[in-house]
Amino acid sequence: AGITTITMDDGKVNALSPSMQQAVDAGLDVAEAAGDAVVLTGREGRFSAGFHLPTMTAGTDEMRGLVGAAAELLLRVYLFPRPVVVACTGHALAAGALVLLVGDVRVGATGDHKIGLNEVAIGMQLPIFAVELARDRLLPTAFTAATMGAEIYDPEGARAVGYLDRVVPAEDLLATAT
């Protein structure tokens, strides 16, 4: 057993589109078959901006399908039989922040990055699974501000409240996660 690295990179903001979710799921299949631990990362400066907005706004069925599939994927990562280290390369907003919360170990790159659950601030409701992930991983004293208050943090602030376990220079991120 070794390490499987899964890199989210759609050339844009790494939105959790159906195709991105399928690609991450396929990477998890490879890791699970090999008995590998996982490093889940994004491209420099962009970890994930959350759900794919064109799908979210296409209609109720599309939105429910996307969020439901994401919930299943997040639960799979959360319960993965081997360690999952999330290497946060940059901005992690909305569902991107949820990806952080499901990692066993979460390492973030230094930089002017925004990390947080901003759904309430943009008029969306946090799904119950998102609230429960936040309750599980974030400090109790930060929970209300991070969820209902839609507080956004820089990497050090994200470490202080529980989104990240460590913050390291960007050039050391992958080596540290690995």
CSV table of N, CA and C in Angstrom, one decimal:
chain,number,residue,atom,x,y,z
A,1,ALA,N,0.8,-1.2,0.0
A,1,ALA,CA,0.0,0.0,0.0
A,1,ALA,C,0.9,1.2,0.0
A,2,GLY,N,0.4,2.3,-0.7
A,2,GLY,CA,1.1,3.5,-0.8
A,2,GLY,C,0.2,4.7,-0.6
A,3,ILE,N,0.4,5.7,-1.5
A,3,ILE,CA,-0.4,6.9,-1.5
A,3,ILE,C,-0.9,7.2,-2.9
A,4,THR,N,-2.2,7.4,-3.0
A,4,THR,CA,-2.8,7.9,-4.2
A,4,THR,C,-3.1,9.4,-4.1
A,5,THR,N,-2.5,10.2,-5.0
A,5,THR,CA,-2.8,11.6,-5.0
A,5,THR,C,-3.9,11.9,-6.0
A,6,ILE,N,-4.9,12.6,-5.5
A,6,ILE,CA,-6.1,13.0,-6.4
A,6,ILE,C,-6.0,14.5,-6.4
A,7,THR,N,-5.8,15.0,-7.6
A,7,THR,CA,-5.8,16.5,-7.8
A,7,THR,C,-7.0,17.0,-8.6
A,8,MET,N,-7.7,17.9,-7.9
A,8,MET,CA,-8.9,18.5,-8.6
A,8,MET,C,-8.3,19.7,-9.4
A,9,ASP,N,-8.6,19.7,-10.7
A,9,ASP,CA,-8.1,20.8,-11.5
A,9,ASP,C,-9.0,20.8,-12.8
A,10,ASP,N,-10.0,21.7,-12.8
A,10,ASP,CA,-10.8,21.9,-13.9
A,10,ASP,C,-10.4,23.1,-14.8
A,11,GLY,N,-9.2,23.7,-14.4
A,11,GLY,CA,-8.7,24.8,-15.1
A,11,GLY,C,-9.4,26.1,-14.7
A,12,LYS,N,-10.4,26.0,-13.8
A,12,LYS,CA,-11.1,27.2,-13.4
A,12,LYS,C,-11.1,27.3,-11.9
A,13,VAL,N,-12.2,27.1,-11.2
A,13,VAL,CA,-12.3,27.2,-9.8
A,13,VAL,C,-12.4,25.9,-9.0
A,14,ASN,N,-12.3,24.8,-9.8
A,14,ASN,CA,-12.5,23.4,-9.2
A,14,ASN,C,-13.8,23.2,-8.6
A,15,ALA,N,-14.8,23.7,-9.3
A,15,ALA,CA,-16.2,23.5,-8.8
A,15,ALA,C,-16.6,22.0,-8.7
A,16,LEU,N,-17.4,21.7,-7.7
A,16,LEU,CA,-17.8,20.3,-7.6
A,16,LEU,C,-19.0,20.0,-8.5
A,17,SER,N,-18.6,19.9,-9.8
A,17,SER,CA,-19.6,19.6,-10.9
A,17,SER,C,-19.8,18.1,-10.8
A,18,PRO,N,-20.8,17.6,-11.6
A,18,PRO,CA,-20.9,16.1,-11.7
A,18,PRO,C,-19.6,15.5,-12.2
A,19,SER,N,-19.0,16.0,-13.1
A,19,SER,CA,-17.8,15.4,-13.7
A,19,SER,C,-16.6,15.4,-12.7
A,20,MET,N,-16.5,16.5,-11.9
A,20,MET,CA,-15.5,16.6,-10.9
A,20,MET,C,-15.7,15.6,-9.8
A,21,GLN,N,-17.0,15.5,-9.4
A,21,GLN,CA,-17.3,14.5,-8.3
A,21,GLN,C,-17.0,13.1,-8.8
A,22,GLN,N,-17.4,12.8,-10.1
A,22,GLN,CA,-17.1,11.4,-10.6
A,22,GLN,C,-15.6,11.2,-10.7
A,23,ALA,N,-14.8,12.2,-11.0
A,23,ALA,CA,-13.3,12.0,-11.1
A,23,ALA,C,-12.7,11.7,-9.8
A,24,VAL,N,-13.2,12.5,-8.7
A,24,VAL,CA,-12.7,12.2,-7.4
A,24,VAL,C,-13.1,10.8,-6.9
A,25,ASP,N,-14.3,10.5,-7.2
A,25,ASP,CA,-14.8,9.1,-6.8
A,25,ASP,C,-14.0,8.0,-7.5
A,26,ALA,N,-13.7,8.2,-8.8
A,26,ALA,CA,-12.8,7.2,-9.5
A,26,ALA,C,-11.4,7.1,-8.9
A,27,GLY,N,-10.9,8.3,-8.4
A,27,GLY,CA,-9.6,8.3,-7.8
A,27,GLY,C,-9.7,7.5,-6.5
A,28,LEU,N,-10.8,7.7,-5.7
A,28,LEU,CA,-11.0,6.9,-4.5
A,28,LEU,C,-11.1,5.4,-4.8
A,29,ASP,N,-11.7,5.1,-5.9
A,29,ASP,CA,-11.8,3.6,-6.3
A,29,ASP,C,-10.4,3.1,-6.4
A,30,VAL,N,-9.5,3.8,-7.1
A,30,VAL,CA,-8.1,3.4,-7.4
A,30,VAL,C,-7.4,3.2,-6.0
A,31,ALA,N,-7.5,4.2,-5.2
A,31,ALA,CA,-6.8,4.1,-3.9
A,31,ALA,C,-7.3,3.0,-3.0
A,32,GLU,N,-8.7,2.8,-3.0
A,32,GLU,CA,-9.2,1.7,-2.2
A,32,GLU,C,-8.8,0.3,-2.7
A,33,ALA,N,-8.8,0.2,-4.0
A,33,ALA,CA,-8.4,-1.1,-4.6
A,33,ALA,C,-6.9,-1.4,-4.3
A,34,ALA,N,-6.1,-0.4,-4.2
A,34,ALA,CA,-4.6,-0.6,-3.9
A,34,ALA,C,-4.4,-0.6,-2.4
A,35,GLY,N,-5.3,-0.2,-1.6
A,35,GLY,CA,-5.1,-0.2,-0.2
A,35,GLY,C,-4.3,1.1,0.2
A,36,ASP,N,-4.4,2.1,-0.6
A,36,ASP,CA,-3.6,3.3,-0.4
A,36,ASP,C,-4.2,4.3,0.5
A,37,ALA,N,-3.4,5.1,1.1
A,37,ALA,CA,-3.9,6.4,1.7
A,37,ALA,C,-4.1,7.4,0.6
A,38,VAL,N,-4.7,8.5,0.9
A,38,VAL,CA,-5.1,9.4,-0.2
A,38,VAL,C,-4.6,10.8,0.2
A,39,VAL,N,-4.0,11.5,-0.7
A,39,VAL,CA,-3.8,13.0,-0.6
A,39,VAL,C,-4.7,13.6,-1.7
A,40,LEU,N,-5.6,14.4,-1.2
A,40,LEU,CA,-6.6,15.1,-2.0
A,40,LEU,C,-6.2,16.6,-2.1
A,41,THR,N,-6.0,17.1,-3.3
A,41,THR,CA,-5.5,18.4,-3.4
A,41,THR,C,-6.2,19.1,-4.6
A,42,GLY,N,-5.8,20.4,-4.8
A,42,GLY,CA,-6.3,21.2,-5.9
A,42,GLY,C,-5.1,21.8,-6.6
A,43,ARG,N,-5.4,22.7,-7.5
A,43,ARG,CA,-4.3,23.3,-8.2
A,43,ARG,C,-3.9,24.6,-7.4
A,44,GLU,N,-2.7,25.1,-7.7
A,44,GLU,CA,-2.2,26.3,-6.9
A,44,GLU,C,-3.2,27.4,-6.9
A,45,GLY,N,-3.5,27.9,-5.7
A,45,GLY,CA,-4.3,29.0,-5.5
A,45,GLY,C,-5.8,28.7,-5.5
A,46,ARG,N,-6.2,27.5,-5.9
A,46,ARG,CA,-7.6,27.2,-6.0
A,46,ARG,C,-7.8,25.8,-5.5
A,47,PHE,N,-8.4,25.6,-4.3
A,47,PHE,CA,-8.7,24.3,-3.9
A,47,PHE,C,-10.1,23.9,-4.5
A,48,SER,N,-11.2,24.6,-4.0
A,48,SER,CA,-12.5,24.4,-4.6
A,48,SER,C,-13.4,25.5,-4.2
A,49,ALA,N,-14.1,26.0,-5.2
A,49,ALA,CA,-15.1,27.1,-4.9
A,49,ALA,C,-16.4,26.6,-4.6
A,50,GLY,N,-16.6,25.3,-4.4
A,50,GLY,CA,-17.8,24.7,-4.0
A,50,GLY,C,-18.6,24.1,-5.2
A,51,PHE,N,-19.9,24.1,-5.0
A,51,PHE,CA,-20.8,23.5,-6.0
A,51,PHE,C,-20.8,24.2,-7.3
A,52,HIS,N,-21.0,23.5,-8.4
A,52,HIS,CA,-21.0,24.0,-9.7
A,52,HIS,C,-22.3,24.8,-9.9
A,53,LEU,N,-22.1,26.2,-9.9
A,53,LEU,CA,-23.3,27.0,-9.9
A,53,LEU,C,-24.3,26.8,-11.1
A,54,PRO,N,-23.8,26.6,-12.4
A,54,PRO,CA,-24.7,26.3,-13.5
A,54,PRO,C,-25.6,25.1,-13.2
A,55,THR,N,-25.1,24.1,-12.5
A,55,THR,CA,-25.9,22.9,-12.2
A,55,THR,C,-26.9,23.3,-11.0
A,56,MET,N,-26.3,24.1,-10.0
A,56,MET,CA,-27.2,24.4,-8.9
A,56,MET,C,-28.4,25.3,-9.3
A,57,THR,N,-28.2,26.1,-10.4
A,57,THR,CA,-29.3,27.0,-10.8
A,57,THR,C,-30.1,26.5,-12.0
A,58,ALA,N,-29.8,25.3,-12.4
A,58,ALA,CA,-30.5,24.7,-13.6
A,58,ALA,C,-31.9,24.3,-13.3
A,59,GLY,N,-32.2,24.0,-12.0
A,59,GLY,CA,-33.5,23.5,-11.6
A,59,GLY,C,-33.4,22.8,-10.3
A,60,THR,N,-34.5,22.6,-9.7
A,60,THR,CA,-34.6,21.9,-8.4
A,60,THR,C,-34.0,20.5,-8.5
A,61,ASP,N,-34.4,19.7,-9.5
A,61,ASP,CA,-33.9,18.4,-9.6
A,61,ASP,C,-32.4,18.3,-9.8
A,62,GLU,N,-31.9,19.2,-10.6
A,62,GLU,CA,-30.4,19.2,-10.9
A,62,GLU,C,-29.7,19.6,-9.6
A,63,MET,N,-30.2,20.6,-8.9
A,63,MET,CA,-29.6,21.0,-7.6
A,63,MET,C,-29.6,19.8,-6.6
A,64,ARG,N,-30.7,19.2,-6.4
A,64,ARG,CA,-30.9,18.1,-5.5
A,64,ARG,C,-29.9,16.9,-5.9
A,65,GLY,N,-29.9,16.7,-7.2
A,65,GLY,CA,-29.0,15.6,-7.6
A,65,GLY,C,-27.5,15.9,-7.3
A,66,LEU,N,-27.1,17.1,-7.6
A,66,LEU,CA,-25.7,17.5,-7.3
A,66,LEU,C,-25.4,17.5,-5.9
A,67,VAL,N,-26.2,18.0,-5.0
A,67,VAL,CA,-26.0,18.1,-3.6
A,67,VAL,C,-26.0,16.7,-3.0
A,68,GLY,N,-27.0,15.9,-3.5
A,68,GLY,CA,-27.1,14.5,-3.0
A,68,GLY,C,-25.8,13.7,-3.3
A,69,ALA,N,-25.4,13.8,-4.6
A,69,ALA,CA,-24.2,13.1,-5.0
A,69,ALA,C,-23.0,13.6,-4.2
A,70,ALA,N,-22.9,14.9,-3.9
A,70,ALA,CA,-21.8,15.4,-3.2
A,70,ALA,C,-21.8,14.9,-1.7
A,71,ALA,N,-23.0,14.8,-1.1
A,71,ALA,CA,-23.1,14.3,0.2
A,71,ALA,C,-22.6,12.9,0.3
A,72,GLU,N,-22.9,12.1,-0.7
A,72,GLU,CA,-22.4,10.7,-0.8
A,72,GLU,C,-20.9,10.6,-0.9
A,73,LEU,N,-20.4,11.5,-1.8
A,73,LEU,CA,-18.9,11.5,-2.0
A,73,LEU,C,-18.2,12.0,-0.7
A,74,LEU,N,-18.7,13.1,-0.1
A,74,LEU,CA,-18.1,13.6,1.2
A,74,LEU,C,-18.2,12.5,2.3
A,75,LEU,N,-19.3,11.8,2.4
A,75,LEU,CA,-19.4,10.7,3.4
A,75,LEU,C,-18.4,9.6,3.0
A,76,ARG,N,-18.2,9.3,1.8
A,76,ARG,CA,-17.2,8.3,1.4
A,76,ARG,C,-15.8,8.7,1.8
A,77,VAL,N,-15.5,10.0,1.6
A,77,VAL,CA,-14.1,10.4,2.0
A,77,VAL,C,-14.0,10.4,3.6
A,78,TYR,N,-15.1,10.9,4.2
A,78,TYR,CA,-15.1,10.9,5.7
A,78,TYR,C,-14.9,9.5,6.3
A,79,LEU,N,-15.5,8.5,5.7
A,79,LEU,CA,-15.4,7.1,6.2
A,79,LEU,C,-14.4,6.2,5.5
A,80,PHE,N,-13.6,6.8,4.6
A,80,PHE,CA,-12.6,6.1,3.8
A,80,PHE,C,-11.8,5.2,4.7
A,81,PRO,N,-11.5,3.9,4.3
A,81,PRO,CA,-10.8,3.0,5.2
A,81,PRO,C,-9.3,3.3,5.4
A,82,ARG,N,-8.8,4.1,4.7
A,82,ARG,CA,-7.4,4.5,4.8
A,82,ARG,C,-7.3,6.0,5.1
A,83,PRO,N,-6.2,6.5,5.6
A,83,PRO,CA,-6.1,8.0,5.9
A,83,PRO,C,-6.3,8.8,4.6
A,84,VAL,N,-7.0,9.9,4.8
A,84,VAL,CA,-7.2,10.9,3.7
A,84,VAL,C,-6.6,12.2,4.2
A,85,VAL,N,-5.6,12.7,3.6
A,85,VAL,CA,-5.0,14.0,3.9
A,85,VAL,C,-5.4,15.0,2.8
A,86,VAL,N,-6.0,16.1,3.3
A,86,VAL,CA,-6.4,17.1,2.3
A,86,VAL,C,-5.3,18.2,2.3
A,87,ALA,N,-4.8,18.5,1.1
A,87,ALA,CA,-3.8,19.5,0.9
A,87,ALA,C,-4.5,20.7,0.3
A,88,CYS,N,-4.9,21.7,1.1
A,88,CYS,CA,-5.6,22.9,0.6
A,88,CYS,C,-4.7,23.9,-0.1
A,89,THR,N,-4.8,24.0,-1.4
A,89,THR,CA,-3.9,24.8,-2.2
A,89,THR,C,-4.3,26.2,-2.3
A,90,GLY,N,-5.5,26.6,-1.8
A,90,GLY,CA,-6.0,27.9,-2.0
A,90,GLY,C,-7.4,28.1,-1.5
A,91,HIS,N,-8.2,28.9,-2.2
A,91,HIS,CA,-9.6,29.2,-1.8
A,91,HIS,C,-10.3,27.9,-1.6
A,92,ALA,N,-11.1,27.8,-0.5
A,92,ALA,CA,-12.0,26.6,-0.2
A,92,ALA,C,-13.3,27.2,0.3
A,93,LEU,N,-14.2,27.4,-0.5
A,93,LEU,CA,-15.5,28.0,-0.1
A,93,LEU,C,-16.6,27.1,-0.3
A,94,ALA,N,-17.7,27.3,0.5
A,94,ALA,CA,-18.9,26.5,0.4
A,94,ALA,C,-18.6,25.0,0.4
A,95,ALA,N,-19.0,24.3,-0.6
A,95,ALA,CA,-18.7,22.8,-0.6
A,95,ALA,C,-17.2,22.6,-0.6
A,96,GLY,N,-16.4,23.5,-1.1
A,96,GLY,CA,-15.0,23.3,-1.0
A,96,GLY,C,-14.5,23.2,0.4
A,97,ALA,N,-15.1,24.0,1.3
A,97,ALA,CA,-14.8,24.0,2.7
A,97,ALA,C,-15.2,22.6,3.3
A,98,LEU,N,-16.3,22.1,2.8
A,98,LEU,CA,-16.8,20.8,3.3
A,98,LEU,C,-15.8,19.7,2.9
A,99,VAL,N,-15.2,19.8,1.8
A,99,VAL,CA,-14.1,18.8,1.4
A,99,VAL,C,-13.0,18.9,2.4
A,100,LEU,N,-12.7,20.0,2.9
A,100,LEU,CA,-11.7,20.1,4.0
A,100,LEU,C,-12.1,19.4,5.2
A,101,LEU,N,-13.4,19.6,5.6
A,101,LEU,CA,-13.9,19.0,6.8
A,101,LEU,C,-13.9,17.5,6.8
A,102,VAL,N,-14.0,16.8,5.7
A,102,VAL,CA,-14.0,15.4,5.7
A,102,VAL,C,-12.7,14.7,5.7
A,103,GLY,N,-11.6,15.5,5.6
A,103,GLY,CA,-10.2,14.9,5.6
A,103,GLY,C,-9.9,14.5,7.0
A,104,ASP,N,-9.1,13.4,7.1
A,104,ASP,CA,-8.6,13.0,8.4
A,104,ASP,C,-7.5,14.0,8.9
A,105,VAL,N,-6.7,14.5,8.0
A,105,VAL,CA,-5.7,15.5,8.3
A,105,VAL,C,-5.8,16.6,7.2
A,106,ARG,N,-5.8,17.9,7.7
A,106,ARG,CA,-6.0,18.9,6.7
A,106,ARG,C,-4.8,19.9,6.8
A,107,VAL,N,-4.1,20.1,5.7
A,107,VAL,CA,-2.9,21.0,5.7
A,107,VAL,C,-3.2,22.0,4.6
A,108,GLY,N,-3.0,23.3,5.0
A,108,GLY,CA,-3.3,24.4,4.1
A,108,GLY,C,-2.0,25.1,3.7
A,109,ALA,N,-2.0,25.7,2.5
A,109,ALA,CA,-0.9,26.6,2.1
A,109,ALA,C,-1.1,28.0,2.6
A,110,THR,N,0.0,28.6,2.9
A,110,THR,CA,-0.1,30.1,3.3
A,110,THR,C,-0.5,30.9,2.1
A,111,GLY,N,-1.1,32.0,2.3
A,111,GLY,CA,-1.5,32.9,1.2
A,111,GLY,C,-2.7,33.6,1.5
A,112,ASP,N,-3.2,34.4,0.6
A,112,ASP,CA,-4.3,35.3,0.7
A,112,ASP,C,-5.6,34.5,0.3
A,113,HIS,N,-5.8,33.4,0.9
A,113,HIS,CA,-6.9,32.5,0.5
A,113,HIS,C,-8.1,32.6,1.5
A,114,LYS,N,-9.3,32.4,0.9
A,114,LYS,CA,-10.5,32.5,1.6
A,114,LYS,C,-11.0,31.1,1.9
A,115,ILE,N,-11.3,30.8,3.1
A,115,ILE,CA,-11.8,29.4,3.5
A,115,ILE,C,-13.1,29.6,4.4
A,116,GLY,N,-14.1,28.9,4.0
A,116,GLY,CA,-15.3,29.0,4.9
A,116,GLY,C,-16.6,28.6,4.2
A,117,LEU,N,-17.6,28.5,5.0
A,117,LEU,CA,-19.0,28.1,4.5
A,117,LEU,C,-19.8,29.4,4.3
A,118,ASN,N,-19.7,29.9,3.1
A,118,ASN,CA,-20.4,31.2,2.8
A,118,ASN,C,-21.8,31.1,2.3
A,119,GLU,N,-22.4,29.9,2.4
A,119,GLU,CA,-23.7,29.7,1.8
A,119,GLU,C,-24.8,30.7,2.3
A,120,VAL,N,-24.8,30.8,3.7
A,120,VAL,CA,-25.8,31.7,4.3
A,120,VAL,C,-25.7,33.1,3.7
A,121,ALA,N,-24.4,33.6,3.6
A,121,ALA,CA,-24.2,34.9,3.1
A,121,ALA,C,-24.7,35.1,1.6
A,122,ILE,N,-24.8,34.1,0.9
A,122,ILE,CA,-25.2,34.2,-0.5
A,122,ILE,C,-26.7,33.7,-0.7
A,123,GLY,N,-27.4,33.6,0.4
A,123,GLY,CA,-28.8,33.3,0.4
A,123,GLY,C,-29.1,31.8,0.3
A,124,MET,N,-28.2,31.0,0.5
A,124,MET,CA,-28.5,29.5,0.4
A,124,MET,C,-28.5,28.9,1.9
A,125,GLN,N,-29.2,27.8,2.0
A,125,GLN,CA,-29.3,27.1,3.2
A,125,GLN,C,-28.2,26.1,3.3
A,126,LEU,N,-27.6,25.9,4.4
A,126,LEU,CA,-26.6,24.8,4.6
A,126,LEU,C,-27.3,23.5,4.8
A,127,PRO,N,-27.0,22.5,4.0
A,127,PRO,CA,-27.6,21.2,4.2
A,127,PRO,C,-27.3,20.7,5.6
A,128,ILE,N,-28.2,19.8,6.1
A,128,ILE,CA,-27.9,19.2,7.4
A,128,ILE,C,-26.6,18.5,7.5
A,129,PHE,N,-26.2,17.8,6.5
A,129,PHE,CA,-24.9,17.1,6.5
A,129,PHE,C,-23.8,18.1,6.7
A,130,ALA,N,-23.9,19.3,6.1
A,130,ALA,CA,-22.8,20.3,6.2
A,130,ALA,C,-22.7,20.8,7.6
A,131,VAL,N,-23.9,21.1,8.2
A,131,VAL,CA,-23.9,21.6,9.6
A,131,VAL,C,-23.3,20.6,10.5
A,132,GLU,N,-23.6,19.3,10.3
A,132,GLU,CA,-23.1,18.2,11.2
A,132,GLU,C,-21.6,18.0,11.0
A,133,LEU,N,-21.1,18.2,9.7
A,133,LEU,CA,-19.6,18.1,9.5
A,133,LEU,C,-18.9,19.2,10.2
A,134,ALA,N,-19.5,20.4,10.1
A,134,ALA,CA,-18.9,21.6,10.8
A,134,ALA,C,-19.0,21.4,12.3
A,135,ARG,N,-20.0,20.9,12.8
A,135,ARG,CA,-20.2,20.6,14.3
A,135,ARG,C,-19.1,19.6,14.7
A,136,ASP,N,-18.8,18.6,13.9
A,136,ASP,CA,-17.8,17.6,14.2
A,136,ASP,C,-16.4,18.1,14.2
A,137,ARG,N,-16.1,19.0,13.2
A,137,ARG,CA,-14.7,19.4,13.0
A,137,ARG,C,-14.3,20.7,13.5
A,138,LEU,N,-15.2,21.6,13.6
A,138,LEU,CA,-14.8,23.0,14.0
A,138,LEU,C,-14.9,23.1,15.5
A,139,LEU,N,-14.2,24.1,16.1
A,139,LEU,CA,-14.3,24.3,17.5
A,139,LEU,C,-15.7,24.8,17.9
A,140,PRO,N,-16.2,24.3,19.0
A,140,PRO,CA,-17.6,24.7,19.4
A,140,PRO,C,-17.7,26.2,19.5
A,141,THR,N,-16.7,26.9,19.9
A,141,THR,CA,-16.7,28.4,20.0
A,141,THR,C,-16.8,29.1,18.6
A,142,ALA,N,-16.4,28.4,17.6
A,142,ALA,CA,-16.5,29.0,16.2
A,142,ALA,C,-17.7,28.5,15.4
A,143,PHE,N,-18.4,27.5,15.9
A,143,PHE,CA,-19.4,26.9,15.1
A,143,PHE,C,-20.5,27.8,14.6
A,144,THR,N,-21.1,28.6,15.4
A,144,THR,CA,-22.1,29.5,15.0
A,144,THR,C,-21.7,30.6,14.0
A,145,ALA,N,-20.5,31.2,14.3
A,145,ALA,CA,-20.0,32.2,13.3
A,145,ALA,C,-19.6,31.5,12.0
A,146,ALA,N,-19.1,30.3,12.0
A,146,ALA,CA,-18.7,29.6,10.8
A,146,ALA,C,-19.9,29.1,9.9
A,147,THR,N,-21.0,28.8,10.6
A,147,THR,CA,-22.1,28.3,9.8
A,147,THR,C,-23.2,29.4,9.6
A,148,MET,N,-23.9,29.7,10.6
A,148,MET,CA,-25.0,30.8,10.5
A,148,MET,C,-24.4,32.1,10.2
A,149,GLY,N,-23.2,32.4,10.6
A,149,GLY,CA,-22.6,33.7,10.4
A,149,GLY,C,-21.8,33.8,9.1
A,150,ALA,N,-21.6,32.6,8.4
A,150,ALA,CA,-20.9,32.5,7.1
A,150,ALA,C,-19.5,33.2,7.2
A,151,GLU,N,-18.8,33.1,8.4
A,151,GLU,CA,-17.5,33.7,8.6
A,151,GLU,C,-16.5,33.1,7.6
A,152,ILE,N,-15.7,33.9,7.0
A,152,ILE,CA,-14.7,33.5,6.0
A,152,ILE,C,-13.3,33.8,6.7
A,153,TYR,N,-12.4,32.8,6.6
A,153,TYR,CA,-11.1,32.9,7.2
A,153,TYR,C,-10.0,32.9,6.3
A,154,ASP,N,-8.8,33.4,6.7
A,154,ASP,CA,-7.6,33.2,5.9
A,154,ASP,C,-7.0,31.9,6.5
A,155,PRO,N,-6.0,31.4,5.9
A,155,PRO,CA,-5.5,30.0,6.3
A,155,PRO,C,-5.2,29.9,7.8
A,156,GLU,N,-4.5,31.0,8.4
A,156,GLU,CA,-4.2,30.9,9.8
A,156,GLU,C,-5.5,30.9,10.7
A,157,GLY,N,-6.5,31.8,10.3
A,157,GLY,CA,-7.8,31.8,11.0
A,157,GLY,C,-8.5,30.5,10.8
A,158,ALA,N,-8.4,29.9,9.6
A,158,ALA,CA,-9.0,28.6,9.4
A,158,ALA,C,-8.4,27.5,10.3
A,159,ARG,N,-7.1,27.6,10.5
A,159,ARG,CA,-6.4,26.6,11.4
A,159,ARG,C,-6.9,26.9,12.8
A,160,ALA,N,-7.0,28.1,13.2
A,160,ALA,CA,-7.4,28.4,14.6
A,160,ALA,C,-8.8,27.9,14.9
A,161,VAL,N,-9.7,27.8,13.9
A,161,VAL,CA,-11.1,27.4,14.2
A,161,VAL,C,-11.3,25.9,13.9
A,162,GLY,N,-10.4,25.3,13.2
A,162,GLY,CA,-10.5,23.8,12.9
A,162,GLY,C,-10.7,23.4,11.5
A,163,TYR,N,-10.8,24.3,10.5
A,163,TYR,CA,-10.9,23.9,9.1
A,163,TYR,C,-9.5,23.2,8.7
A,164,LEU,N,-8.4,23.7,9.2
A,164,LEU,CA,-7.1,23.1,8.9
A,164,LEU,C,-6.4,22.7,10.2
A,165,ASP,N,-5.5,21.7,10.1
A,165,ASP,CA,-4.7,21.3,11.2
A,165,ASP,C,-3.4,22.0,11.2
A,166,ARG,N,-2.9,22.3,10.0
A,166,ARG,CA,-1.5,23.0,9.9
A,166,ARG,C,-1.6,23.9,8.7
A,167,VAL,N,-0.8,24.9,8.7
A,167,VAL,CA,-0.6,25.8,7.6
A,167,VAL,C,0.9,25.9,7.3
A,168,VAL,N,1.3,25.6,6.1
A,168,VAL,CA,2.7,25.6,5.7
A,168,VAL,C,2.9,26.4,4.4
A,169,PRO,N,4.2,26.8,4.1
A,169,PRO,CA,4.4,27.5,2.9
A,169,PRO,C,3.9,26.7,1.7
A,170,ALA,N,3.4,27.4,0.7
A,170,ALA,CA,2.8,26.7,-0.5
A,170,ALA,C,3.8,25.7,-1.1
A,171,GLU,N,5.0,26.1,-1.1
A,171,GLU,CA,6.0,25.2,-1.8
A,171,GLU,C,6.3,23.9,-1.0
A,172,ASP,N,5.9,23.9,0.2
A,172,ASP,CA,6.0,22.7,1.1
A,172,ASP,C,4.7,21.9,1.2
A,173,LEU,N,3.6,22.4,0.7
A,173,LEU,CA,2.3,21.8,0.9
A,173,LEU,C,2.2,20.3,0.6
A,174,LEU,N,2.6,20.0,-0.7
A,174,LEU,CA,2.4,18.6,-1.1
A,174,LEU,C,3.3,17.6,-0.4
A,175,ALA,N,4.5,18.1,-0.2
A,175,ALA,CA,5.5,17.2,0.6
A,175,ALA,C,5.0,17.0,2.0
A,176,THR,N,4.5,18.0,2.6
A,176,THR,CA,4.0,17.9,4.0
A,176,THR,C,2.8,17.0,4.0
A,177,ALA,N,1.9,17.1,3.1
A,177,ALA,CA,0.7,16.3,3.1
A,177,ALA,C,1.1,14.8,2.8
A,178,THR,N,2.0,14.6,1.9
A,178,THR,CA,2.4,13.3,1.6
A,178,THR,C,3.2,12.6,2.8
